[in-house]
mmCIF file of C-alpha atoms and ligand atoms in Angstrom:
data_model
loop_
_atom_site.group_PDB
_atom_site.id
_atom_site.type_symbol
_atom_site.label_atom_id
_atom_site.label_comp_id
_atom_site.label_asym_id
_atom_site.label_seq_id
_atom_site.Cartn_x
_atom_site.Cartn_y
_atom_site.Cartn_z
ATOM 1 C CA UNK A 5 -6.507 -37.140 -12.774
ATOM 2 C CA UNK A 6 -4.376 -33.688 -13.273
ATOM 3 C CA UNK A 7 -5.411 -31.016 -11.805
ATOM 4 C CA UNK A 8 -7.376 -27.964 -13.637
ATOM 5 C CA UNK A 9 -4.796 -24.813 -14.439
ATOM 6 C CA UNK A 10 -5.163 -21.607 -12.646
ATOM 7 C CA UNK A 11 -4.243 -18.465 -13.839
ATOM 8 C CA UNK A 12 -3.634 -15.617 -11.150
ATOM 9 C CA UNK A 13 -1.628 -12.338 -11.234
ATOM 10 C CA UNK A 14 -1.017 -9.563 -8.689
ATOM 11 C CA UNK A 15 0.762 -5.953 -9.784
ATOM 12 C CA UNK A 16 4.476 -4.796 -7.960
ATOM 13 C CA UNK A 17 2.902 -1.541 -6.772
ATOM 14 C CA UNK A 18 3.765 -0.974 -3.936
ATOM 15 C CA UNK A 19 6.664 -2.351 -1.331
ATOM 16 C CA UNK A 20 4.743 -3.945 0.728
ATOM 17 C CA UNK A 21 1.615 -5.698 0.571
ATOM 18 C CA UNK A 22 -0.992 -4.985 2.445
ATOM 19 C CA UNK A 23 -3.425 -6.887 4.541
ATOM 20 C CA UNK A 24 -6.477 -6.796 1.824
ATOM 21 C CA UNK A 25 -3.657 -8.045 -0.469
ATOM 22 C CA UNK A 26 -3.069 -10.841 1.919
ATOM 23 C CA UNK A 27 -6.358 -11.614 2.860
ATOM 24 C CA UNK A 28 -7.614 -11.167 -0.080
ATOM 25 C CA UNK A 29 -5.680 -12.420 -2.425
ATOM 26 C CA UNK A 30 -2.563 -14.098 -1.474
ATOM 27 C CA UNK A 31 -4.586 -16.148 1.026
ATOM 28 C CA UNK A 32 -6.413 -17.891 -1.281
ATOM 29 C CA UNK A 33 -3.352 -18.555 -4.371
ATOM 30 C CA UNK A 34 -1.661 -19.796 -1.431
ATOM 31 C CA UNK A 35 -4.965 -22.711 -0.957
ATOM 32 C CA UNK A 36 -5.637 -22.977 -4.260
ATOM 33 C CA UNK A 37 -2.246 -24.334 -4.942
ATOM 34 C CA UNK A 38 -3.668 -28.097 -3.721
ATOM 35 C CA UNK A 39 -6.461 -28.136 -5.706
ATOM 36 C CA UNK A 40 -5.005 -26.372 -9.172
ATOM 37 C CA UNK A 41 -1.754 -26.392 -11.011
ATOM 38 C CA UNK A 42 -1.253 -23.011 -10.069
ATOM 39 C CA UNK A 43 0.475 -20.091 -12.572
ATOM 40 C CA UNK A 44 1.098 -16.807 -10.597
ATOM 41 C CA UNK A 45 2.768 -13.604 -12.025
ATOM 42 C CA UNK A 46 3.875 -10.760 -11.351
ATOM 43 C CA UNK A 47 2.210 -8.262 -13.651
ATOM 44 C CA UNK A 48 5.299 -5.842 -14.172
ATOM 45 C CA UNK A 49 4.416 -5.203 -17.814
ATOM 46 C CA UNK A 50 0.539 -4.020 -16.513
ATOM 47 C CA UNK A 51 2.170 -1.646 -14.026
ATOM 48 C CA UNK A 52 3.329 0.163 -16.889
ATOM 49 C CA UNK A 53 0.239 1.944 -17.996
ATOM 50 C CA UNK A 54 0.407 3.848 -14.891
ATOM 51 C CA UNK A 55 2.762 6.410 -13.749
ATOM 52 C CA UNK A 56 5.756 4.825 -12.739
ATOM 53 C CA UNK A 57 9.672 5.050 -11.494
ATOM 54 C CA UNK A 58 11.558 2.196 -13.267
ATOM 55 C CA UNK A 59 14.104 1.950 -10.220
ATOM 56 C CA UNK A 60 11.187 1.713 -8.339
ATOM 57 C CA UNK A 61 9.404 -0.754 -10.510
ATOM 58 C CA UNK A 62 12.408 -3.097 -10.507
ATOM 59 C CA UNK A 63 12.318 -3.022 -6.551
ATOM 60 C CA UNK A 64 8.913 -3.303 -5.956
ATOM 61 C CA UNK A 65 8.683 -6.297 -8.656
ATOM 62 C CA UNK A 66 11.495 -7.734 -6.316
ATOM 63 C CA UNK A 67 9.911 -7.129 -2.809
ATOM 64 C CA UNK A 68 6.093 -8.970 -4.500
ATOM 65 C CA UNK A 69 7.686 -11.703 -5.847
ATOM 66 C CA UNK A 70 9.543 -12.670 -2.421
ATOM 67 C CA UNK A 71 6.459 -11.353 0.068
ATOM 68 C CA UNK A 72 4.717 -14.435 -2.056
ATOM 69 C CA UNK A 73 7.461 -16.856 -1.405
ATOM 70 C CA UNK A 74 7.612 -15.763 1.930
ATOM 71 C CA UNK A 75 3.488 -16.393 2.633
ATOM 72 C CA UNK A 76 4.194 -19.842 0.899
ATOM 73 C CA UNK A 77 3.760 -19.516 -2.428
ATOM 74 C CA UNK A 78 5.662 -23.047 -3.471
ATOM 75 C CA UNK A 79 7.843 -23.185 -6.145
ATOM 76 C CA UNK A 80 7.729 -27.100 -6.013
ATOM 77 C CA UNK A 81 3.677 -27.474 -6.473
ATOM 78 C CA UNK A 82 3.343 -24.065 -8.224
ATOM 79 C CA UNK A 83 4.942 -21.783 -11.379
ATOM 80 C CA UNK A 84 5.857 -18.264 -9.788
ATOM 81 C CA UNK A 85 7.284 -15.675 -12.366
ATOM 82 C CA UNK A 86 7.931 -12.146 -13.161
ATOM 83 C CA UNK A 87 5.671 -11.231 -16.588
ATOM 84 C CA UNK A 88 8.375 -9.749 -17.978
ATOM 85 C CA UNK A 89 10.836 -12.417 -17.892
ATOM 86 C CA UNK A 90 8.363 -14.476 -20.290
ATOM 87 C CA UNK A 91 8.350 -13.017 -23.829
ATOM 88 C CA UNK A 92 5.163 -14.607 -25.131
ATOM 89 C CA UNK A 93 3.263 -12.130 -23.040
ATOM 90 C CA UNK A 94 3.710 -9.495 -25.657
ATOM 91 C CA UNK A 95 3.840 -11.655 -28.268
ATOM 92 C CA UNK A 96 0.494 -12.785 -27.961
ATOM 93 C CA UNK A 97 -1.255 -9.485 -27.175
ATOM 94 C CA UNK A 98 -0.067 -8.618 -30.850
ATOM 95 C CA UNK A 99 -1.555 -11.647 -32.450
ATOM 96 C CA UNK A 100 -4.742 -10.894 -29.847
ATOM 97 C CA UNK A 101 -5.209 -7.110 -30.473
ATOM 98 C CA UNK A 102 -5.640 -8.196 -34.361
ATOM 99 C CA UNK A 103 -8.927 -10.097 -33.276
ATOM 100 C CA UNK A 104 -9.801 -7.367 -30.836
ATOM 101 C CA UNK A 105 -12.877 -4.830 -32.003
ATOM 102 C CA UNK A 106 -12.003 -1.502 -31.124
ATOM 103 C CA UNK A 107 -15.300 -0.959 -29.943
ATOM 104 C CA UNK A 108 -14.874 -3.916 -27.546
ATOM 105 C CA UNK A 109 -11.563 -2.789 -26.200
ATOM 106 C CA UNK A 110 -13.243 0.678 -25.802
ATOM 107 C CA UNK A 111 -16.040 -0.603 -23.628
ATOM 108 C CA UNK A 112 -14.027 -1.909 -20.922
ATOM 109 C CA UNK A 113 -14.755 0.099 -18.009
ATOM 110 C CA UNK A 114 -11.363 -0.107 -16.524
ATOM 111 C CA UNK A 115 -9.505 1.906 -18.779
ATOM 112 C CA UNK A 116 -12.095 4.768 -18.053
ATOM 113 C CA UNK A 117 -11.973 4.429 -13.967
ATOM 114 C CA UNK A 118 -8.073 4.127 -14.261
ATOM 115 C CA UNK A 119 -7.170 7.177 -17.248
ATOM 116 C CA UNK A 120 -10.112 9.274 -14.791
ATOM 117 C CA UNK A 121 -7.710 8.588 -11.848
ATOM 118 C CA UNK A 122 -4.488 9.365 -13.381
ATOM 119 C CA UNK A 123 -5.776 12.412 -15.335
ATOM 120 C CA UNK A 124 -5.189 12.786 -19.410
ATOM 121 C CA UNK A 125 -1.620 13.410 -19.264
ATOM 122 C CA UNK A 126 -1.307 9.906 -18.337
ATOM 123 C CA UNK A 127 -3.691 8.615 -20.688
ATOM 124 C CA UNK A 128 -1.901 5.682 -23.305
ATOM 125 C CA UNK A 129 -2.551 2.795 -25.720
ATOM 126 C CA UNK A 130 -0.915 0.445 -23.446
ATOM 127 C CA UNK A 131 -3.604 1.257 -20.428
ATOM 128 C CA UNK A 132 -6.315 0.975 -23.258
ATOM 129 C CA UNK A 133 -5.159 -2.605 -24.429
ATOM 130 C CA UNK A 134 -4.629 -3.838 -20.978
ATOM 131 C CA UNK A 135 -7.250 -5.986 -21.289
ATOM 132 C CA UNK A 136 -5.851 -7.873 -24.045
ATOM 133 C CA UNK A 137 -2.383 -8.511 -21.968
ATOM 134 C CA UNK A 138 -4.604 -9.642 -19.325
ATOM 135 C CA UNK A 139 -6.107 -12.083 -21.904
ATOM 136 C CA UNK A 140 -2.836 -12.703 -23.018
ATOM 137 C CA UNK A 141 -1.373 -13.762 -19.499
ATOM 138 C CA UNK A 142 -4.290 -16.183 -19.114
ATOM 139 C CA UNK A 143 -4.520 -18.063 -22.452
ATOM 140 C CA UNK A 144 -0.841 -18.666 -22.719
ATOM 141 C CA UNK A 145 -1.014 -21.325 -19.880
ATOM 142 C CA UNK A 146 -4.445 -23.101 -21.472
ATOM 143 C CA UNK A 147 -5.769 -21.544 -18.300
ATOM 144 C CA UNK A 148 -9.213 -23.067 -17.537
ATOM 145 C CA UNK A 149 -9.762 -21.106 -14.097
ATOM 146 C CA UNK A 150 -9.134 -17.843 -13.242
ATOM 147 C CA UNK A 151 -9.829 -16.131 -9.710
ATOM 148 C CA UNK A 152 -11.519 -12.876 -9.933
ATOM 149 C CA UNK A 153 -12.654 -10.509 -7.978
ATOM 150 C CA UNK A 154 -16.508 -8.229 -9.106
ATOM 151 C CA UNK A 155 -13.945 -5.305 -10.848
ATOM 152 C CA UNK A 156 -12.179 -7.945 -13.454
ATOM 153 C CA UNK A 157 -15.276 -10.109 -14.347
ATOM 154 C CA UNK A 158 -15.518 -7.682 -17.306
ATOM 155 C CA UNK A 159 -11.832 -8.932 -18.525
ATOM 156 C CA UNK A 160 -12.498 -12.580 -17.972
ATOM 157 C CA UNK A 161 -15.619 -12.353 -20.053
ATOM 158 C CA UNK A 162 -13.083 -10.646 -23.202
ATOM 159 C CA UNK A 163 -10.649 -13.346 -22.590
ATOM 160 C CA UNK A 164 -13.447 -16.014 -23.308
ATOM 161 C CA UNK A 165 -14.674 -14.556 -26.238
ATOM 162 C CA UNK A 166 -10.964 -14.055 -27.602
ATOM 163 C CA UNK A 167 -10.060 -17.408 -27.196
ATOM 164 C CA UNK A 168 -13.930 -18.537 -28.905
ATOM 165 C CA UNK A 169 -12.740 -16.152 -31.555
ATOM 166 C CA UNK A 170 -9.455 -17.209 -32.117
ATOM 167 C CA UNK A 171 -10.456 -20.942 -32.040
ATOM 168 C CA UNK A 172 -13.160 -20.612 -34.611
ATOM 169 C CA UNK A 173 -11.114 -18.658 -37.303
ATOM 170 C CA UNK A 174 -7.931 -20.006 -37.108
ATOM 171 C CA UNK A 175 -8.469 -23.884 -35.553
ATOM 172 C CA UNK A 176 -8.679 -25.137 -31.903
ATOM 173 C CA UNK A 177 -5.605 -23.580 -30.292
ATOM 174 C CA UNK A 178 -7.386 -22.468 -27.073
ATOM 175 C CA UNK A 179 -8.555 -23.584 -23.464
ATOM 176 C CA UNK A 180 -11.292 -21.427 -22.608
ATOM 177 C CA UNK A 181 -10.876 -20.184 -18.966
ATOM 178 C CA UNK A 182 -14.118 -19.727 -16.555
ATOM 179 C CA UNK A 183 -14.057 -17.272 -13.843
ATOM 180 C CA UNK A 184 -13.348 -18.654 -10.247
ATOM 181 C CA UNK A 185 -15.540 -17.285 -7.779
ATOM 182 C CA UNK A 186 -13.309 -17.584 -4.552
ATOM 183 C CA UNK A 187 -16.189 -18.264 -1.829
ATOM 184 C CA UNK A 188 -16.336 -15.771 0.845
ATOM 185 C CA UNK A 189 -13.053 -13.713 0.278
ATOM 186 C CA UNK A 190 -13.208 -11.541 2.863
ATOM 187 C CA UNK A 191 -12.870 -7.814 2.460
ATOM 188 C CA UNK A 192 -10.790 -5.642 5.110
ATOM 189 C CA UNK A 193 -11.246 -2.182 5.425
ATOM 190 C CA UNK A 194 -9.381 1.194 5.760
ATOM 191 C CA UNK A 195 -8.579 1.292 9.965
ATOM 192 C CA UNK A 196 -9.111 5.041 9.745
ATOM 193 C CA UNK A 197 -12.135 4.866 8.078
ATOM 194 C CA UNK A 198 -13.615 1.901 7.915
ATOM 195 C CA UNK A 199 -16.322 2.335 4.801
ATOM 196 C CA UNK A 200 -13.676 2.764 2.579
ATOM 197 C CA UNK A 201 -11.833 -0.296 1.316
ATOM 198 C CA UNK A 202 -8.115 -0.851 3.246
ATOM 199 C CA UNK A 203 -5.983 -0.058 0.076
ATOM 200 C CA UNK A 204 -2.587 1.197 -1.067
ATOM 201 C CA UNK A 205 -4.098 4.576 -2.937
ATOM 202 C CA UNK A 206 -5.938 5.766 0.389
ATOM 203 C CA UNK A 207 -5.107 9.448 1.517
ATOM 204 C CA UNK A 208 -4.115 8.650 4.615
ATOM 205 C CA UNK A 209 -1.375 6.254 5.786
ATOM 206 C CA UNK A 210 -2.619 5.301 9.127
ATOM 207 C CA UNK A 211 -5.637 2.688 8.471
ATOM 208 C CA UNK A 212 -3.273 0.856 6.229
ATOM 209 C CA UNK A 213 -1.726 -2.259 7.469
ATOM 210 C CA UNK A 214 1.150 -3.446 5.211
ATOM 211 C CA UNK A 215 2.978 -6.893 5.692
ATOM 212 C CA UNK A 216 6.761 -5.368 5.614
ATOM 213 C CA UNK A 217 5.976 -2.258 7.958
ATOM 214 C CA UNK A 218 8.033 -2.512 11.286
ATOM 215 C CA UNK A 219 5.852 -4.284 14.305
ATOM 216 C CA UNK A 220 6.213 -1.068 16.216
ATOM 217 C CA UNK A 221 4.124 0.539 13.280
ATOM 218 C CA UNK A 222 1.562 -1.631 13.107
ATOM 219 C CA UNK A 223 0.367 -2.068 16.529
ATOM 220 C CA UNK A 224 -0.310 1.496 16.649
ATOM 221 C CA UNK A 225 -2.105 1.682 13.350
ATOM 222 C CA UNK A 226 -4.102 -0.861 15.133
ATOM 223 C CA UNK A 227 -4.372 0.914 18.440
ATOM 224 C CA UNK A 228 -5.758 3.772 16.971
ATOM 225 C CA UNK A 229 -8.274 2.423 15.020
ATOM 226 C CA UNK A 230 -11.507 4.419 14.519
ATOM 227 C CA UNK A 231 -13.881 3.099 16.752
ATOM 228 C CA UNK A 232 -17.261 4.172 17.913
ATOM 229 C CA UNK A 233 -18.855 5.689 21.026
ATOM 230 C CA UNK A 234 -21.033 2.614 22.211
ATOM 231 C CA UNK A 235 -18.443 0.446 23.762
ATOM 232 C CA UNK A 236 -19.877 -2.838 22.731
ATOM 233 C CA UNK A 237 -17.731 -5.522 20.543
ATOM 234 C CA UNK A 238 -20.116 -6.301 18.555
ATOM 235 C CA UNK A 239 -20.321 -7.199 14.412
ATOM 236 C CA UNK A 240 -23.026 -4.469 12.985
ATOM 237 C CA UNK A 241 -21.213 -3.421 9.698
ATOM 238 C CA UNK A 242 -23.692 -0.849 8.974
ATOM 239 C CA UNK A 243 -23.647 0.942 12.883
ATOM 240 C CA UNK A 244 -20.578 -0.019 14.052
ATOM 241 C CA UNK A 245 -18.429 -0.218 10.696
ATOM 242 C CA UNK A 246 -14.701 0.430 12.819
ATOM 243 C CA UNK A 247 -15.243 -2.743 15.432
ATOM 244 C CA UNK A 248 -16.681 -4.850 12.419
ATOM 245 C CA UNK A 249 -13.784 -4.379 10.663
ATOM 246 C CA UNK A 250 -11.543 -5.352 13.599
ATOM 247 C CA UNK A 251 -13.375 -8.578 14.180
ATOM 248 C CA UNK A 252 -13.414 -9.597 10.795
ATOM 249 C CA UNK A 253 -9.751 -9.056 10.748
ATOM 250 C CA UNK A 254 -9.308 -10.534 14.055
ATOM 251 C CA UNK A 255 -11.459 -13.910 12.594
ATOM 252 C CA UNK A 256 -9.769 -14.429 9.150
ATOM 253 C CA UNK A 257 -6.420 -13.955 10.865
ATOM 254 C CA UNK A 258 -7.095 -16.248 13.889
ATOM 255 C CA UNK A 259 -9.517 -18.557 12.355
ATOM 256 C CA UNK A 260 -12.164 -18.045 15.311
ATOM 257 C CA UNK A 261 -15.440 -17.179 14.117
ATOM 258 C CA UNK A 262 -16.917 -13.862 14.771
ATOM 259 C CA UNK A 263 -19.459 -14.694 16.795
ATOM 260 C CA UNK A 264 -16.779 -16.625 18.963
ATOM 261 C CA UNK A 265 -14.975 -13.498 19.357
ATOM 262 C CA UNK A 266 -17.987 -11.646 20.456
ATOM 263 C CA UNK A 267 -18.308 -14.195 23.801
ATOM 264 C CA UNK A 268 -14.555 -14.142 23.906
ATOM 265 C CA UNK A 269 -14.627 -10.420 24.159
ATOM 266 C CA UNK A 270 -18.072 -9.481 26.040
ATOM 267 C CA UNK A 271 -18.036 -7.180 28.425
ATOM 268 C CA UNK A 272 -14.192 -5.985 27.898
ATOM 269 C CA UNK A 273 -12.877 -2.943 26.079
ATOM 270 C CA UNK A 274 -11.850 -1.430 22.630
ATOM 271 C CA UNK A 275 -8.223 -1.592 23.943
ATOM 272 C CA UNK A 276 -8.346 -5.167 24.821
ATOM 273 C CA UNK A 277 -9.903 -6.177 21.354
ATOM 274 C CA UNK A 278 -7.480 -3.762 19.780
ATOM 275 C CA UNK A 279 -4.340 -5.445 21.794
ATOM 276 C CA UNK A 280 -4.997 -9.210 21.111
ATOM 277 C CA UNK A 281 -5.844 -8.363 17.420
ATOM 278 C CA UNK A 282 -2.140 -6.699 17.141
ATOM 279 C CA UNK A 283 -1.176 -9.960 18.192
ATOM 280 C CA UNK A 284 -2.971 -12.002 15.640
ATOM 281 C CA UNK A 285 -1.567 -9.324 13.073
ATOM 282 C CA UNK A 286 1.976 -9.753 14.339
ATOM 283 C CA UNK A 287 1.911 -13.388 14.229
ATOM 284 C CA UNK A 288 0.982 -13.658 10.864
ATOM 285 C CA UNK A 289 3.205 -10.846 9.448
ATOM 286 C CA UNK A 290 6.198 -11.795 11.283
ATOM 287 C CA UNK A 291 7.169 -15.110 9.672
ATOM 288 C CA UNK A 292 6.151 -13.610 6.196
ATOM 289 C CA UNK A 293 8.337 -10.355 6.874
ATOM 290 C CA UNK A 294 11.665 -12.286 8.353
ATOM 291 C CA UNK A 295 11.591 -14.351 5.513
ATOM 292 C CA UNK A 296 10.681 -12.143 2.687
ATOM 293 C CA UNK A 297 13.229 -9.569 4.291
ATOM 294 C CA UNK A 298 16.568 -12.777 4.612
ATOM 295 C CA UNK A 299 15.186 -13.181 0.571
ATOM 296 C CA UNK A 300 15.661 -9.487 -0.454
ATOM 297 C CA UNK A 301 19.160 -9.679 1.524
ATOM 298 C CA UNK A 302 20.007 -12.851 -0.183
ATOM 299 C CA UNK A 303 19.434 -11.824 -4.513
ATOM 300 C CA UNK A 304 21.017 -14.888 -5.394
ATOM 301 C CA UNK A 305 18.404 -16.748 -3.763
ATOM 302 C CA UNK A 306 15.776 -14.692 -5.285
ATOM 303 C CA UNK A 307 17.064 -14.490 -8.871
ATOM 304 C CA UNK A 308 17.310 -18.714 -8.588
ATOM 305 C CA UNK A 309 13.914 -18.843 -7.672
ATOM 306 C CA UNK A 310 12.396 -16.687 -10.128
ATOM 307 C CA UNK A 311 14.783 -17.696 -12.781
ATOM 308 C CA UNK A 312 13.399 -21.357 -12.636
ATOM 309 C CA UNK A 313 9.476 -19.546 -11.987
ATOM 310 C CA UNK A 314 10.488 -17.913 -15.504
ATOM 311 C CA UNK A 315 12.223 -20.671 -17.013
ATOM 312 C CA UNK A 316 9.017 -22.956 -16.085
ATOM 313 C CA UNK A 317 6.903 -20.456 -17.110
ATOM 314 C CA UNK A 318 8.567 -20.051 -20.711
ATOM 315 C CA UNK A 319 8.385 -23.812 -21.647
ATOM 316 C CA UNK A 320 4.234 -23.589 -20.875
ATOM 317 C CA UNK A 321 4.382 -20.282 -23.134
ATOM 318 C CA UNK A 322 6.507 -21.153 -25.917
ATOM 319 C CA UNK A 323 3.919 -24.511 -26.747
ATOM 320 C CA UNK A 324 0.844 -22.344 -26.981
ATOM 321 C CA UNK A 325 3.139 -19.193 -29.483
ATOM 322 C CA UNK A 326 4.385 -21.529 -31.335
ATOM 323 C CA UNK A 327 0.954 -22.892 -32.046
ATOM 324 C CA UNK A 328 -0.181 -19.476 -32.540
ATOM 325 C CA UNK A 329 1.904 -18.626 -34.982
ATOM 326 C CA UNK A 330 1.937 -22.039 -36.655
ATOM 327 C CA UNK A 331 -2.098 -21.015 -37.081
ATOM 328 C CA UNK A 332 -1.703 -17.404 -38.249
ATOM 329 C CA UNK A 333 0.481 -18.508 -40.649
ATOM 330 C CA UNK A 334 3.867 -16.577 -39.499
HETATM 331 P P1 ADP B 425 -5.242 -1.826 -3.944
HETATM 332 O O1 ADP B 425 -6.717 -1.720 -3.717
HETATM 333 O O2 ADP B 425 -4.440 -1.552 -2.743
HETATM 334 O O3 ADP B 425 -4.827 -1.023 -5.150
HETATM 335 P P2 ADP B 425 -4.989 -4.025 -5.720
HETATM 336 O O4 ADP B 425 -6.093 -3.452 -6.522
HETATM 337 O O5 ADP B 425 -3.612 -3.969 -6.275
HETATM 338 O O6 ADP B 425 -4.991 -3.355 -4.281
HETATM 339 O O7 ADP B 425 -5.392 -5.507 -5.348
HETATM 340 C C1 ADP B 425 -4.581 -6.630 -5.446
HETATM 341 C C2 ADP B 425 -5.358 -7.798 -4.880
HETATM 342 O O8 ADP B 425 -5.647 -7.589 -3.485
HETATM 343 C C3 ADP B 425 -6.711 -8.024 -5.538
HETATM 344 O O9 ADP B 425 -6.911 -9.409 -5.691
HETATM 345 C C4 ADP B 425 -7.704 -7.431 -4.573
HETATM 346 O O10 ADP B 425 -8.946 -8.051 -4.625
HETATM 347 C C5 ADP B 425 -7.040 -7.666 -3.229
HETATM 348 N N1 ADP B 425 -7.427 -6.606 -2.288
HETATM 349 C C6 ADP B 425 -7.001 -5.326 -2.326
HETATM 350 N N2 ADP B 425 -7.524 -4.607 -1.326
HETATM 351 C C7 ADP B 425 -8.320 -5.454 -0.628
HETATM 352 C C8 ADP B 425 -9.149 -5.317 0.540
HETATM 353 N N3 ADP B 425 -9.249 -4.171 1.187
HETATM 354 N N4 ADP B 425 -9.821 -6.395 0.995
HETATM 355 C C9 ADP B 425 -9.699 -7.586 0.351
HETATM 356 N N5 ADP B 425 -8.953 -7.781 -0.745
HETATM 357 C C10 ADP B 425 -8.261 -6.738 -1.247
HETATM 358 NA NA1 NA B 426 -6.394 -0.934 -6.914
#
């Protein structure tokens, strides 16, 4: 029996991952790859609609595509590629934004979070129809599961009725995807203030862990971690959000349940739970940072890998344009 196709995608921006990207995210593509036949991009033509710097861009699309390598994101069981380097991305959006209401494009809530964020300067068509590139990405590969987190449900749902759409007026061209509810993904927080979710757009630098940062760096983000005044290591997420966050950390990274950690620490300091979780963190990062790091010293390597991600990538496409087009009657 083949396996069922999987669609996932992560945006180059930023350097370096960080560890909600990790544990998040690249965690699970990294599992899912025995269980689907896994498609993973990089979305460099989403991180467009944003303010960008296209030196910058080019780097950063670089640095993602080897951090996933370098977790073990396996070119052998799985199709890694850079978005870009596949052109039936944008020609499908075209063909897609024809079926597309206006009023459903305009009530994806996205586009109003994101052109809030980046103020109306920054405002553009290309942020707007984002949601039919995203339905783009996924229906090119006769997706039929796609991981998603609360915040992209919304675009999954468009993509469905799309391909419904498409399918009834024009013939049966399209797998319909269904939305893959990854079972207890867990969610890290920001070390310096631990309500707020860890991410790359919070104010302050120091309660972000990221994957390339030097070792040095890390273990004192860690260190001085916002803790509390009770002295207890103990899991309360609503009374002691700072040490919950560290022991979920500490247990997704080590793979020893919480309430393991709790007897393994009882009794003992902030420092010592702070100490042996820089250990953890180091452990994992290292292997993913010496190898991403000989990649991005090695481009040859690199532009092998992803030109064979692209060139697998483009042979799955090309099937479901040509199709397309066949049914559209261009
Ligand atoms: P950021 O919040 O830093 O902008 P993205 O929105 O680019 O991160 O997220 C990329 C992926 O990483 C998504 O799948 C998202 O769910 C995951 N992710 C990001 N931050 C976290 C976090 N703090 N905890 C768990 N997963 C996260
Ligand atoms: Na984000």
């Amino acid at each position: 029996m083949t396996k069922p196709a999987l669609y996932s995608a992560m945006q180059p921006s930023a350097d370096s991952l960080h560890l909600g990207n990790y544990v998040g995210a690249l965690t699970n593509w990294i599992t899912m790859q025995d269980e689907f036949r896994a498609v993973y991009a990089v979305a460099n033509q989403h991180a467009i609609t944003v303010p960008f710097e296209p030196a910058e861009l080019r780097d950063r699309t670089r640095a993602t595509a080897a951090q996933f390598i370098a977790a073990g994101i396996d070119a052998d069981r799985s199709v890694l590629f850079v978005q870009s380097d596949v052109p039936a991305h944008a020609e499908l959006t075209w063909v897609l934004s024809a079926i597309t209401g206006f009023g459903e494009a305009g009530r994806m809530t996205q586009f109003k979070d994101k052109s809030q964020r980046h103020g109306t300067d920054a405002q553009n068509v290309g942020l707007f129809t984002y949601p039919i590139l995203m339905a783009a990405d996924i229906l090119l590969y006769q997706t039929e599961r796609v991981p998603v987190g609360e915040d992209q449900r919304q675009h999954v749902e468009l993509t469905r009725d799309l391909a419904q759409r498409f399918n009834a007026r024009y013939g049966e061209t399209f797998t319909v995807p269904q939305a893959h509810i990854v079972k207890e993904s867990a969610k890290v927080y920001d070390l310096q203030e631990p309500t707020a979710k860890m991410s790359k757009s919070a104010a302050s630098d120091a309660g972000l862990l990221r994957v390339l940062d030097d070792p040095k760096v890390t273990s004192k983000k860690i260190m001085r971690a916002v803790t509390d005044a009770d002295g207890e290591i103990r899991f309360d997420r609503e009374t002691k959000p700072g040490v919950s966050n560290l022991l979920t950390i500490y247990s997704v990274l080590s793979g020893t349940p919480i309430d393991g950690l709790e007897r393994e620490y009882q009794g003992r300091g902030y420092g010592d739970l702070k100490k042996g979780l820089a250990e953890v963190v180091q452990s994992v990062f290292a292997p993913i940072r010496d190898r991403a790091n000989e990649l991005l010293g090695d481009p040859a390597e690199l532009d092998r890998l992803l030109a064979r991600g692209a060139e697998q990538a483009n042979e799955l496409a090309e099937g479901t344009i040509a199709d397309v087009y066949e049914r559209v009657g261009f």
